[in-house]
């Protein structure tokens, strides 16, 4: 469930970064607590703060898969 929720949050952040920095999704790269948005590099915390100020939902629930 946690992995599913994290995946949903990452997708929201990627969609936000694409729109905010006018970049395609393949140019948004998360690496070593940094986010590369085309030529721009910012910390993960900076991206989250930007998303928060733009009212991007930063909460999600996941579903657990029962075997």
PDB file of N, CA and C in Angstrom:
ATOM      1  N   UNK A   1       0.814  -1.196   0.000  1.00  0.00           N
ATOM      2  CA  UNK A   1       0.000   0.000   0.000  1.00  0.00           C
ATOM      3  C   UNK A   1       0.856   1.258   0.000  1.00  0.00           C
ATOM      4  N   UNK A   2       1.952   1.239   0.765  1.00  0.00           N
ATOM      5  CA  UNK A   2       2.825   2.415   0.835  1.00  0.00           C
ATOM      6  C   UNK A   2       3.486   2.691  -0.515  1.00  0.00           C
ATOM      7  N   UNK A   3       3.915   1.630  -1.197  1.00  0.00           N
ATOM      8  CA  UNK A   3       4.547   1.809  -2.508  1.00  0.00           C
ATOM      9  C   UNK A   3       3.553   2.395  -3.507  1.00  0.00           C
ATOM     10  N   UNK A   4       2.322   1.921  -3.468  1.00  0.00           N
ATOM     11  CA  UNK A   4       1.278   2.429  -4.352  1.00  0.00           C
ATOM     12  C   UNK A   4       1.032   3.915  -4.097  1.00  0.00           C
ATOM     13  N   UNK A   5       0.961   4.307  -2.836  1.00  0.00           N
ATOM     14  CA  UNK A   5       0.747   5.719  -2.486  1.00  0.00           C
ATOM     15  C   UNK A   5       1.931   6.570  -2.933  1.00  0.00           C
ATOM     16  N   UNK A   6       3.143   6.072  -2.736  1.00  0.00           N
ATOM     17  CA  UNK A   6       4.336   6.822  -3.150  1.00  0.00           C
ATOM     18  C   UNK A   6       4.376   7.001  -4.660  1.00  0.00           C
ATOM     19  N   UNK A   7       3.968   5.968  -5.385  1.00  0.00           N
ATOM     20  CA  UNK A   7       3.918   6.056  -6.850  1.00  0.00           C
ATOM     21  C   UNK A   7       2.930   7.132  -7.295  1.00  0.00           C
ATOM     22  N   UNK A   8       1.779   7.184  -6.636  1.00  0.00           N
ATOM     23  CA  UNK A   8       0.775   8.207  -6.961  1.00  0.00           C
ATOM     24  C   UNK A   8       1.321   9.612  -6.699  1.00  0.00           C
ATOM     25  N   UNK A   9       2.000   9.787  -5.573  1.00  0.00           N
ATOM     26  CA  UNK A   9       2.559  11.102  -5.242  1.00  0.00           C
ATOM     27  C   UNK A   9       3.639  11.511  -6.230  1.00  0.00           C
ATOM     28  N   UNK A  10       4.494  10.571  -6.593  1.00  0.00           N
ATOM     29  CA  UNK A  10       5.551  10.881  -7.560  1.00  0.00           C
ATOM     30  C   UNK A  10       4.941  11.314  -8.887  1.00  0.00           C
ATOM     31  N   UNK A  11       3.896  10.617  -9.328  1.00  0.00           N
ATOM     32  CA  UNK A  11       3.243  10.983 -10.590  1.00  0.00           C
ATOM     33  C   UNK A  11       2.682  12.396 -10.525  1.00  0.00           C
ATOM     34  N   UNK A  12       2.079  12.762  -9.400  1.00  0.00           N
ATOM     35  CA  UNK A  12       1.563  14.132  -9.245  1.00  0.00           C
ATOM     36  C   UNK A  12       2.689  15.151  -9.319  1.00  0.00           C
ATOM     37  N   UNK A  13       3.817  14.833  -8.678  1.00  0.00           N
ATOM     38  CA  UNK A  13       4.955  15.754  -8.701  1.00  0.00           C
ATOM     39  C   UNK A  13       5.537  15.875 -10.107  1.00  0.00           C
ATOM     40  N   UNK A  14       5.596  14.761 -10.828  1.00  0.00           N
ATOM     41  CA  UNK A  14       6.085  14.804 -12.216  1.00  0.00           C
ATOM     42  C   UNK A  14       5.145  15.657 -13.071  1.00  0.00           C
ATOM     43  N   UNK A  15       3.846  15.452 -12.944  1.00  0.00           N
ATOM     44  CA  UNK A  15       2.881  16.237 -13.721  1.00  0.00           C
ATOM     45  C   UNK A  15       3.003  17.723 -13.393  1.00  0.00           C
ATOM     46  N   UNK A  16       3.165  18.035 -12.107  1.00  0.00           N
ATOM     47  CA  UNK A  16       3.340  19.426 -11.712  1.00  0.00           C
ATOM     48  C   UNK A  16       4.616  19.999 -12.314  1.00  0.00           C
ATOM     49  N   UNK A  17       5.732  19.276 -12.187  1.00  0.00           N
ATOM     50  CA  UNK A  17       7.014  19.766 -12.703  1.00  0.00           C
ATOM     51  C   UNK A  17       6.958  19.970 -14.212  1.00  0.00           C
ATOM     52  N   UNK A  18       6.297  19.073 -14.926  1.00  0.00           N
ATOM     53  CA  UNK A  18       6.145  19.227 -16.381  1.00  0.00           C
ATOM     54  C   UNK A  18       5.465  20.547 -16.716  1.00  0.00           C
ATOM     55  N   UNK A  19       4.380  20.815 -16.031  1.00  0.00           N
ATOM     56  CA  UNK A  19       3.627  22.042 -16.302  1.00  0.00           C
ATOM     57  C   UNK A  19       4.385  23.281 -15.830  1.00  0.00           C
ATOM     58  N   UNK A  20       4.948  23.207 -14.639  1.00  0.00           N
ATOM     59  CA  UNK A  20       5.609  24.378 -14.042  1.00  0.00           C
ATOM     60  C   UNK A  20       6.877  24.770 -14.805  1.00  0.00           C
ATOM     61  N   UNK A  21       7.654  23.779 -15.235  1.00  0.00           N
ATOM     62  CA  UNK A  21       8.924  24.046 -15.910  1.00  0.00           C
ATOM     63  C   UNK A  21       8.848  23.858 -17.414  1.00  0.00           C
ATOM     64  N   UNK A  22       7.624  23.588 -17.924  1.00  0.00           N
ATOM     65  CA  UNK A  22       7.408  23.419 -19.358  1.00  0.00           C
ATOM     66  C   UNK A  22       8.366  22.376 -19.957  1.00  0.00           C
ATOM     67  N   UNK A  23       8.361  21.200 -19.344  1.00  0.00           N
ATOM     68  CA  UNK A  23       9.230  20.106 -19.770  1.00  0.00           C
ATOM     69  C   UNK A  23       8.400  18.845 -19.984  1.00  0.00           C
ATOM     70  N   UNK A  24       8.835  17.979 -20.896  1.00  0.00           N
ATOM     71  CA  UNK A  24       8.154  16.684 -21.036  1.00  0.00           C
ATOM     72  C   UNK A  24       8.515  15.781 -19.855  1.00  0.00           C
ATOM     73  N   UNK A  25       7.687  14.799 -19.598  1.00  0.00           N
ATOM     74  CA  UNK A  25       7.865  13.914 -18.444  1.00  0.00           C
ATOM     75  C   UNK A  25       9.224  13.215 -18.448  1.00  0.00           C
ATOM     76  N   UNK A  26       9.754  12.899 -19.632  1.00  0.00           N
ATOM     77  CA  UNK A  26      11.050  12.199 -19.657  1.00  0.00           C
ATOM     78  C   UNK A  26      12.216  13.096 -19.257  1.00  0.00           C
ATOM     79  N   UNK A  27      11.959  14.389 -19.092  1.00  0.00           N
ATOM     80  CA  UNK A  27      12.988  15.321 -18.643  1.00  0.00           C
ATOM     81  C   UNK A  27      12.929  15.590 -17.143  1.00  0.00           C
ATOM     82  N   UNK A  28      12.002  14.942 -16.445  1.00  0.00           N
ATOM     83  CA  UNK A  28      11.886  15.078 -14.994  1.00  0.00           C
ATOM     84  C   UNK A  28      12.524  13.839 -14.375  1.00  0.00           C
ATOM     85  N   UNK A  29      13.657  14.031 -13.715  1.00  0.00           N
ATOM     86  CA  UNK A  29      14.429  12.908 -13.184  1.00  0.00           C
ATOM     87  C   UNK A  29      14.701  13.128 -11.698  1.00  0.00           C
ATOM     88  N   UNK A  30      14.343  12.137 -10.885  1.00  0.00           N
ATOM     89  CA  UNK A  30      14.599  12.163  -9.447  1.00  0.00           C
ATOM     90  C   UNK A  30      15.887  11.376  -9.199  1.00  0.00           C
ATOM     91  N   UNK A  31      16.868  12.011  -8.541  1.00  0.00           N
ATOM     92  CA  UNK A  31      18.136  11.343  -8.286  1.00  0.00           C
ATOM     93  C   UNK A  31      18.851  11.988  -7.110  1.00  0.00           C
ATOM     94  N   UNK A  32      19.241  11.179  -6.127  1.00  0.00           N
ATOM     95  CA  UNK A  32      20.038  11.659  -4.985  1.00  0.00           C
ATOM     96  C   UNK A  32      19.439  12.884  -4.308  1.00  0.00           C
ATOM     97  N   UNK A  33      18.155  12.827  -4.013  1.00  0.00           N
ATOM     98  CA  UNK A  33      17.434  13.905  -3.323  1.00  0.00           C
ATOM     99  C   UNK A  33      17.385  15.195  -4.136  1.00  0.00           C
ATOM    100  N   UNK A  34      17.592  15.084  -5.431  1.00  0.00           N
ATOM    101  CA  UNK A  34      17.471  16.220  -6.334  1.00  0.00           C
ATOM    102  C   UNK A  34      16.488  15.867  -7.435  1.00  0.00           C
ATOM    103  N   UNK A  35      15.937  16.904  -8.043  1.00  0.00           N
ATOM    104  CA  UNK A  35      15.027  16.714  -9.164  1.00  0.00           C
ATOM    105  C   UNK A  35      15.573  17.527 -10.328  1.00  0.00           C
ATOM    106  N   UNK A  36      15.814  16.847 -11.429  1.00  0.00           N
ATOM    107  CA  UNK A  36      16.300  17.493 -12.644  1.00  0.00           C
ATOM    108  C   UNK A  36      15.098  17.738 -13.541  1.00  0.00           C
ATOM    109  N   UNK A  37      14.868  18.995 -13.873  1.00  0.00           N
ATOM    110  CA  UNK A  37      13.746  19.395 -14.729  1.00  0.00           C
ATOM    111  C   UNK A  37      14.347  20.079 -15.952  1.00  0.00           C
ATOM    112  N   UNK A  38      14.699  19.281 -16.945  1.00  0.00           N
ATOM    113  CA  UNK A  38      15.411  19.839 -18.079  1.00  0.00           C
ATOM    114  C   UNK A  38      16.782  20.295 -17.590  1.00  0.00           C
ATOM    115  N   UNK A  39      17.107  21.571 -17.812  1.00  0.00           N
ATOM    116  CA  UNK A  39      18.397  22.126 -17.390  1.00  0.00           C
ATOM    117  C   UNK A  39      18.393  22.595 -15.942  1.00  0.00           C
ATOM    118  N   UNK A  40      17.247  22.653 -15.330  1.00  0.00           N
ATOM    119  CA  UNK A  40      17.131  23.143 -13.954  1.00  0.00           C
ATOM    120  C   UNK A  40      17.241  21.990 -12.962  1.00  0.00           C
ATOM    121  N   UNK A  41      17.962  22.217 -11.875  1.00  0.00           N
ATOM    122  CA  UNK A  41      18.105  21.225 -10.812  1.00  0.00           C
ATOM    123  C   UNK A  41      17.673  21.873  -9.502  1.00  0.00           C
ATOM    124  N   UNK A  42      16.795  21.193  -8.779  1.00  0.00           N
ATOM    125  CA  UNK A  42      16.387  21.690  -7.474  1.00  0.00           C
ATOM    126  C   UNK A  42      16.290  20.516  -6.516  1.00  0.00           C
ATOM    127  N   UNK A  43      16.269  20.815  -5.240  1.00  0.00           N
ATOM    128  CA  UNK A  43      16.162  19.740  -4.264  1.00  0.00           C
ATOM    129  C   UNK A  43      14.739  19.186  -4.284  1.00  0.00           C
ATOM    130  N   UNK A  44      14.611  17.964  -3.800  1.00  0.00           N
ATOM    131  CA  UNK A  44      13.286  17.358  -3.690  1.00  0.00           C
ATOM    132  C   UNK A  44      12.400  18.231  -2.814  1.00  0.00           C
ATOM    133  N   UNK A  45      12.971  18.741  -1.713  1.00  0.00           N
ATOM    134  CA  UNK A  45      12.207  19.603  -0.803  1.00  0.00           C
ATOM    135  C   UNK A  45      11.712  20.863  -1.506  1.00  0.00           C
ATOM    136  N   UNK A  46      12.527  21.440  -2.378  1.00  0.00           N
ATOM    137  CA  UNK A  46      12.101  22.634  -3.118  1.00  0.00           C
ATOM    138  C   UNK A  46      10.938  22.319  -4.045  1.00  0.00           C
ATOM    139  N   UNK A  47      11.007  21.173  -4.726  1.00  0.00           N
ATOM    140  CA  UNK A  47       9.904  20.798  -5.616  1.00  0.00           C
ATOM    141  C   UNK A  47       8.623  20.593  -4.820  1.00  0.00           C
ATOM    142  N   UNK A  48       8.726  19.916  -3.689  1.00  0.00           N
ATOM    143  CA  UNK A  48       7.551  19.678  -2.858  1.00  0.00           C
ATOM    144  C   UNK A  48       6.973  21.006  -2.368  1.00  0.00           C
ATOM    145  N   UNK A  49       7.823  21.934  -1.963  1.00  0.00           N
ATOM    146  CA  UNK A  49       7.355  23.244  -1.501  1.00  0.00           C
ATOM    147  C   UNK A  49       6.640  23.995  -2.630  1.00  0.00           C
ATOM    148  N   UNK A  50       7.217  23.966  -3.825  1.00  0.00           N
ATOM    149  CA  UNK A  50       6.569  24.608  -4.975  1.00  0.00           C
ATOM    150  C   UNK A  50       5.199  23.984  -5.238  1.00  0.00           C
ATOM    151  N   UNK A  51       5.154  22.663  -5.230  1.00  0.00           N
ATOM    152  CA  UNK A  51       3.888  21.963  -5.477  1.00  0.00           C
ATOM    153  C   UNK A  51       2.869  22.316  -4.401  1.00  0.00           C
ATOM    154  N   UNK A  52       3.313  22.354  -3.161  1.00  0.00           N
ATOM    155  CA  UNK A  52       2.419  22.685  -2.041  1.00  0.00           C
ATOM    156  C   UNK A  52       1.834  24.091  -2.210  1.00  0.00           C
ATOM    157  N   UNK A  53       2.679  25.053  -2.576  1.00  0.00           N
ATOM    158  CA  UNK A  53       2.186  26.429  -2.730  1.00  0.00           C
ATOM    159  C   UNK A  53       1.232  26.566  -3.919  1.00  0.00           C
ATOM    160  N   UNK A  54       1.314  25.620  -4.846  1.00  0.00           N
ATOM    161  CA  UNK A  54       0.398  25.624  -5.995  1.00  0.00           C
ATOM    162  C   UNK A  54      -0.790  24.695  -5.781  1.00  0.00           C
ATOM    163  N   UNK A  55      -0.966  24.257  -4.529  1.00  0.00           N
ATOM    164  CA  UNK A  55      -2.112  23.443  -4.114  1.00  0.00           C
ATOM    165  C   UNK A  55      -2.185  22.067  -4.768  1.00  0.00           C
ATOM    166  N   UNK A  56      -1.020  21.479  -5.034  1.00  0.00           N
ATOM    167  CA  UNK A  56      -0.986  20.098  -5.511  1.00  0.00           C
ATOM    168  C   UNK A  56      -1.225  19.197  -4.306  1.00  0.00           C
ATOM    169  N   UNK A  57      -2.102  18.235  -4.433  1.00  0.00           N
ATOM    170  CA  UNK A  57      -2.380  17.310  -3.339  1.00  0.00           C
ATOM    171  C   UNK A  57      -1.137  16.462  -3.066  1.00  0.00           C
ATOM    172  N   UNK A  58      -0.670  16.518  -1.828  1.00  0.00           N
ATOM    173  CA  UNK A  58       0.518  15.768  -1.445  1.00  0.00           C
ATOM    174  C   UNK A  58       0.188  14.624  -0.491  1.00  0.00           C
ATOM    175  N   UNK A  59      -1.039  14.162  -0.562  1.00  0.00           N
ATOM    176  CA  UNK A  59      -1.416  12.981   0.208  1.00  0.00           C
ATOM    177  C   UNK A  59      -2.039  11.970  -0.744  1.00  0.00           C
ATOM    178  N   UNK A  60      -1.844  10.710  -0.400  1.00  0.00           N
ATOM    179  CA  UNK A  60      -2.396   9.642  -1.241  1.00  0.00           C
ATOM    180  C   UNK A  60      -2.553   8.396  -0.390  1.00  0.00           C
ATOM    181  N   UNK A  61      -3.447   7.553  -0.807  1.00  0.00           N
ATOM    182  CA  UNK A  61      -3.585   6.249  -0.168  1.00  0.00           C
ATOM    183  C   UNK A  61      -3.292   5.190  -1.212  1.00  0.00           C
ATOM    184  N   UNK A  62      -2.792   4.095  -0.767  1.00  0.00           N
ATOM    185  CA  UNK A  62      -2.502   2.998  -1.658  1.00  0.00           C
ATOM    186  C   UNK A  62      -3.413   1.826  -1.390  1.00  0.00           C
ATOM    187  N   UNK A  63      -3.369   0.889  -2.264  1.00  0.00           N
ATOM    188  CA  UNK A  63      -4.140  -0.316  -2.063  1.00  0.00           C
ATOM    189  C   UNK A  63      -3.173  -1.460  -1.812  1.00  0.00           C
ATOM    190  N   UNK A  64      -3.534  -2.317  -0.903  1.00  0.00           N
ATOM    191  CA  UNK A  64      -2.696  -3.484  -0.651  1.00  0.00           C
ATOM    192  C   UNK A  64      -3.180  -4.623  -1.528  1.00  0.00           C
ATOM    193  N   UNK A  65      -2.247  -5.415  -1.949  1.00  0.00           N
ATOM    194  CA  UNK A  65      -2.586  -6.549  -2.807  1.00  0.00           C
ATOM    195  C   UNK A  65      -2.533  -7.806  -1.948  1.00  0.00           C
ATOM    196  N   UNK A  66      -3.654  -8.449  -1.812  1.00  0.00           N
ATOM    197  CA  UNK A  66      -3.729  -9.686  -1.028  1.00  0.00           C
ATOM    198  C   UNK A  66      -3.424 -10.860  -1.928  1.00  0.00           C
ATOM    199  N   UNK A  67      -2.665 -11.783  -1.388  1.00  0.00           N
ATOM    200  CA  UNK A  67      -2.348 -12.992  -2.185  1.00  0.00           C
ATOM    201  C   UNK A  67      -3.245 -14.126  -1.800  1.00  0.00           C
TER     202      UNK A  67
END
